[in-house]
Coordinates of C-alpha atoms and ligand atoms in Angstrom, one line a residue:
M2 CA 109.3 105.5 96.3
S3 CA 110.1 109.0 95.4
T4 CA 109.2 108.7 91.7
S5 CA 105.9 108.4 90.0
I6 CA 104.5 106.2 87.3
T7 CA 105.5 107.3 83.8
L8 CA 104.5 104.2 81.8
S9 CA 101.0 104.0 80.1
R10 CA 98.7 101.2 81.1
E11 CA 99.4 99.6 77.7
D12 CA 103.2 99.7 78.4
V13 CA 102.7 98.2 81.8
V14 CA 100.7 95.3 80.4
R15 CA 103.2 94.8 77.5
L16 CA 106.2 94.6 79.9
T17 CA 104.3 92.3 82.3
E18 CA 103.6 89.9 79.4
R19 CA 107.3 90.0 78.5
V20 CA 108.4 89.2 82.0
E21 CA 105.7 86.5 82.5
G22 CA 106.8 84.9 79.2
A23 CA 110.5 84.9 80.3
Q24 CA 109.6 83.4 83.7
K25 CA 107.3 80.7 82.3
R26 CA 109.5 79.7 79.3
A27 CA 112.8 80.2 81.2
V28 CA 114.3 82.4 78.5
A29 CA 116.6 85.4 79.0
I30 CA 115.3 88.8 77.8
P31 CA 117.1 92.2 77.6
K32 CA 116.7 94.4 80.6
L33 CA 113.5 96.4 80.4
T34 CA 115.3 99.8 80.7
E35 CA 116.9 99.2 77.2
E36 CA 113.5 100.0 75.7
Y37 CA 112.3 102.2 78.5
P38 CA 115.4 104.1 79.8
G39 CA 113.3 106.6 81.7
M40 CA 111.4 103.8 83.6
T41 CA 111.0 104.6 87.4
L42 CA 110.9 102.3 90.3
A43 CA 107.1 103.1 90.6
D44 CA 106.8 101.8 87.0
S45 CA 108.6 98.7 88.0
Y46 CA 106.3 98.0 90.9
A47 CA 103.3 98.6 88.6
V48 CA 104.7 95.8 86.4
Q49 CA 105.3 93.6 89.4
N50 CA 101.8 94.3 90.7
E51 CA 100.3 93.4 87.3
L52 CA 102.3 90.2 87.3
R53 CA 101.0 89.3 90.7
Q54 CA 97.4 89.9 89.6
R55 CA 97.9 87.8 86.5
Y56 CA 99.3 84.9 88.6
L57 CA 96.5 85.1 91.1
A58 CA 93.9 85.1 88.3
Q59 CA 95.6 81.9 87.1
G60 CA 95.0 80.2 90.5
H61 CA 98.4 80.8 92.1
R62 CA 98.0 81.6 95.8
L63 CA 99.9 84.5 97.5
V64 CA 101.8 83.0 100.5
G65 CA 104.1 85.9 101.4
W66 CA 106.7 88.4 100.4
K67 CA 110.5 88.7 100.2
A68 CA 112.9 91.5 100.8
G69 CA 115.8 91.5 98.3
L70 CA 119.1 93.2 98.0
T71 CA 119.2 93.8 101.8
S72 CA 122.8 93.1 102.5
K73 CA 125.9 95.0 101.4
A74 CA 127.3 91.8 99.9
K75 CA 124.2 91.5 97.6
M76 CA 124.1 95.1 96.7
R77 CA 127.8 95.1 95.9
Q78 CA 127.4 91.8 93.9
M79 CA 124.5 93.3 91.8
G80 CA 125.7 96.9 91.6
V81 CA 122.6 98.5 93.2
D82 CA 122.2 100.5 96.5
V83 CA 118.5 100.2 97.3
P84 CA 116.6 97.1 98.6
S85 CA 113.6 95.7 96.8
I86 CA 110.6 93.5 97.5
G87 CA 108.9 90.7 95.6
F88 CA 105.9 88.4 96.1
L89 CA 105.9 84.7 96.9
T90 CA 103.3 82.2 95.7
D91 CA 102.5 78.6 96.5
R92 CA 103.9 77.6 93.1
M93 CA 107.4 78.8 94.2
A94 CA 107.5 76.7 97.4
R95 CA 109.6 73.5 97.5
P96 CA 109.9 71.0 100.3
E97 CA 113.1 70.8 102.4
N98 CA 115.8 68.5 100.8
S99 CA 113.7 67.9 97.7
A100 CA 115.1 67.8 94.2
I101 CA 114.6 71.2 92.6
T102 CA 114.4 71.2 88.8
L103 CA 116.7 73.8 87.1
S104 CA 115.6 73.3 83.4
D105 CA 112.7 75.8 84.1
L106 CA 115.1 78.5 85.5
V107 CA 117.5 80.8 83.6
H108 CA 120.3 81.9 86.1
P109 CA 119.6 80.0 89.3
R110 CA 121.5 81.2 92.4
V111 CA 121.1 80.3 96.1
E112 CA 120.8 82.6 99.1
C113 CA 120.4 81.8 102.8
E114 CA 117.9 83.9 104.7
V115 CA 116.0 84.3 107.9
A116 CA 112.2 83.8 107.2
F117 CA 109.5 85.3 109.4
V118 CA 106.0 83.9 109.8
M119 CA 103.6 86.6 110.9
K120 CA 100.9 86.1 113.6
A121 CA 99.4 89.6 113.2
D122 CA 98.7 92.0 110.4
L123 CA 101.2 94.7 109.7
K124 CA 100.6 98.0 108.0
G125 CA 102.9 100.9 107.1
P126 CA 103.9 103.6 106.8
G127 CA 106.1 104.0 109.8
C128 CA 106.5 100.3 110.5
T129 CA 109.5 99.6 112.7
S130 CA 111.6 96.5 113.6
A131 CA 109.9 96.5 117.0
D132 CA 106.4 96.4 115.3
V133 CA 107.7 93.5 113.2
L134 CA 109.0 91.5 116.2
A135 CA 105.7 92.0 118.0
A136 CA 103.8 90.7 115.0
T137 CA 106.1 87.7 114.4
G138 CA 104.8 84.2 115.2
Y139 CA 108.2 82.5 114.7
V140 CA 111.3 82.6 112.5
L141 CA 112.9 79.8 110.6
P142 CA 115.9 79.3 108.2
A143 CA 115.2 79.5 104.5
I144 CA 117.0 79.1 101.2
E145 CA 115.9 81.2 98.3
I146 CA 116.6 80.2 94.7
I147 CA 116.6 83.4 92.8
D148 CA 116.5 83.6 89.0
S149 CA 117.2 86.7 87.1
R150 CA 115.5 86.6 83.7
F151 CA 117.8 89.1 82.1
H152 CA 120.5 88.4 79.5
G153 CA 123.9 87.8 81.0
F154 CA 122.6 88.5 84.5
K155 CA 122.9 92.2 83.6
F156 CA 120.2 94.4 85.0
D157 CA 119.4 97.5 87.0
L158 CA 117.0 98.0 89.9
E159 CA 114.1 99.0 87.7
S160 CA 114.4 95.9 85.6
V161 CA 114.9 93.5 88.5
V162 CA 111.9 94.9 90.5
A163 CA 109.6 94.4 87.5
D164 CA 111.0 90.8 87.3
N165 CA 109.6 90.3 90.9
S166 CA 113.0 90.8 92.4
S167 CA 114.2 87.6 90.7
S168 CA 111.9 85.4 92.9
A169 CA 111.8 81.9 91.7
R170 CA 111.8 79.1 94.4
F171 CA 112.1 79.0 98.1
V172 CA 112.6 76.3 100.8
G173 CA 111.8 76.8 104.5
G174 CA 113.0 74.3 107.0
G175 CA 115.3 73.8 110.0
R176 CA 114.0 74.7 113.4
A177 CA 111.2 77.2 113.9
R178 CA 112.0 79.5 116.9
Y179 CA 110.2 82.3 118.7
A180 CA 112.0 85.5 117.8
D181 CA 112.0 86.6 121.5
D182 CA 114.3 83.6 122.4
L183 CA 117.1 84.6 120.0
D184 CA 119.4 87.5 119.2
L185 CA 118.4 87.8 115.6
R186 CA 121.2 90.2 114.9
T187 CA 124.1 87.9 115.6
L188 CA 123.0 84.6 114.0
G189 CA 125.8 83.0 112.1
V190 CA 125.2 81.1 108.9
V191 CA 127.5 78.9 106.8
L192 CA 126.3 78.1 103.2
E193 CA 127.8 74.8 101.9
K194 CA 127.7 73.7 98.3
N195 CA 128.7 70.0 97.6
G196 CA 130.2 69.8 101.0
E197 CA 132.5 72.8 100.7
I198 CA 131.9 76.1 102.4
A199 CA 130.7 78.5 99.7
A200 CA 129.9 81.6 101.8
M201 CA 129.3 82.6 105.4
G202 CA 128.0 85.6 107.3
A203 CA 126.0 86.9 110.2
S204 CA 122.4 88.0 110.2
A205 CA 123.3 91.6 111.0
A206 CA 124.5 91.8 107.4
V207 CA 120.8 92.3 106.6
L208 CA 120.2 96.0 107.2
G209 CA 121.7 95.6 110.7
H210 CA 118.9 93.3 111.8
P211 CA 116.6 91.1 109.6
A212 CA 113.5 92.6 111.3
E213 CA 114.6 96.0 109.7
A214 CA 114.3 94.4 106.3
I215 CA 110.7 93.2 107.1
A216 CA 109.8 96.7 108.3
M217 CA 111.3 98.2 105.1
L218 CA 109.1 95.7 103.1
V219 CA 106.0 96.7 105.0
N220 CA 106.7 100.3 104.4
I221 CA 107.1 99.7 100.6
L222 CA 103.9 97.7 100.6
A223 CA 102.2 100.7 102.2
E224 CA 103.4 102.8 99.3
L225 CA 101.8 100.2 96.9
G226 CA 98.6 100.4 98.9
E227 CA 99.1 96.9 100.4
S228 CA 99.6 95.5 103.9
L229 CA 101.2 92.3 105.3
P230 CA 98.5 89.9 106.6
A231 CA 98.9 87.5 109.5
G232 CA 100.1 84.1 108.2
S233 CA 102.4 85.5 105.6
F234 CA 105.8 83.9 105.1
V235 CA 108.4 86.6 104.7
M236 CA 112.0 86.3 103.7
S237 CA 114.3 89.0 104.9
G238 CA 117.1 88.8 102.3
G239 CA 120.3 87.0 101.6
I240 CA 122.9 87.2 104.3
T241 CA 125.8 86.5 102.0
E242 CA 126.3 86.9 98.2
A243 CA 124.2 84.6 96.0
I244 CA 125.9 81.3 94.9
P245 CA 125.3 79.9 91.4
V246 CA 124.0 76.3 91.2
K247 CA 123.7 73.7 88.5
A248 CA 122.2 70.2 88.1
G249 CA 124.0 67.8 90.4
D250 CA 124.8 70.4 93.1
H251 CA 123.4 70.2 96.6
V252 CA 123.4 73.0 99.1
I253 CA 122.9 73.3 102.9
A254 CA 122.6 76.4 104.9
R255 CA 123.7 75.8 108.5
F256 CA 122.3 78.5 110.8
Q257 CA 123.3 79.0 114.4
E258 CA 120.2 78.4 116.7
L259 CA 117.9 77.7 113.7
G260 CA 119.3 74.4 112.4
S261 CA 119.9 73.6 108.8
V262 CA 117.9 73.7 105.5
G263 CA 119.0 72.0 102.3
A264 CA 118.1 71.5 98.7
R265 CA 119.5 69.6 95.8
F266 CA 119.3 70.4 92.1
V267 CA 118.4 68.3 89.0
A268 CA 118.2 69.1 85.3
Ligands
LIG23 O1 116.6 88.1 96.7 C1 117.2 89.1 96.3 O2 118.2 89.6 97.0 C2 116.8 89.7 95.1 C3 117.9 89.8 94.2 C4 117.6 90.5 92.9 C5 118.8 90.5 92.1 C6 119.4 89.1 91.8 O3 118.8 88.5 91.0 O4 120.4 88.8 92.4
LIG24 MG1 116.8 86.8 98.4

């Protein structure tokens, strides 16, 4: 992050309470930059960090991290040009093929991603995709249900990072594989909604190789004074654009080599 923190501690706490309220009550709020147009990315990560500390203090358990906005399709869809990261807690995890409630989300959309489960700690700066692959226990397919809490799905990178990069729910499943047994760059995926193909792509869409996204995440964590511990579940970012879902829909992401992972949605 090239910029420094400009918000006062009081402003960080105020914005965190605003984001936490929107996430818990599932209400849309104006993007944060409307009130703080000079807000920097460092400010946004300060809000995200405060949000994480609040959830941990409330008994949520940190289970991993996600890289977001890592494909050109996602960046184009959201009008941004820099990836982001967000934290994942036990309260966001949902079992494979379970019914996921949408009444507690604002703008739910689905992404298909390659998830990594780490067997060794990783620390930046200077983390490379080779470091990531050496520290990976296994990979598996995942669905992320993102939820932007901003009015009309209109936001900028500063607002979305403060909103924990739209993290909301995630589902891991399919077939866990050793990363060494696969060419992680060329995995194809088809995302189906209600039996129709909604999007398709190949894993190279994620920064050229999904492990690059995890390296980027570890290097951002280093800037925040954090590292990635062994055992973390880490999502590398949507391979295609995100697909909106509503109650009654079901989705399945069919990955080459990694099997399928699905979810259905209820009100
Ligand atoms: O997972 C992600 O790619 C984060 C996306 C943040 C923006 C959005 O809500 O689509
Ligand atoms: Mg995602």
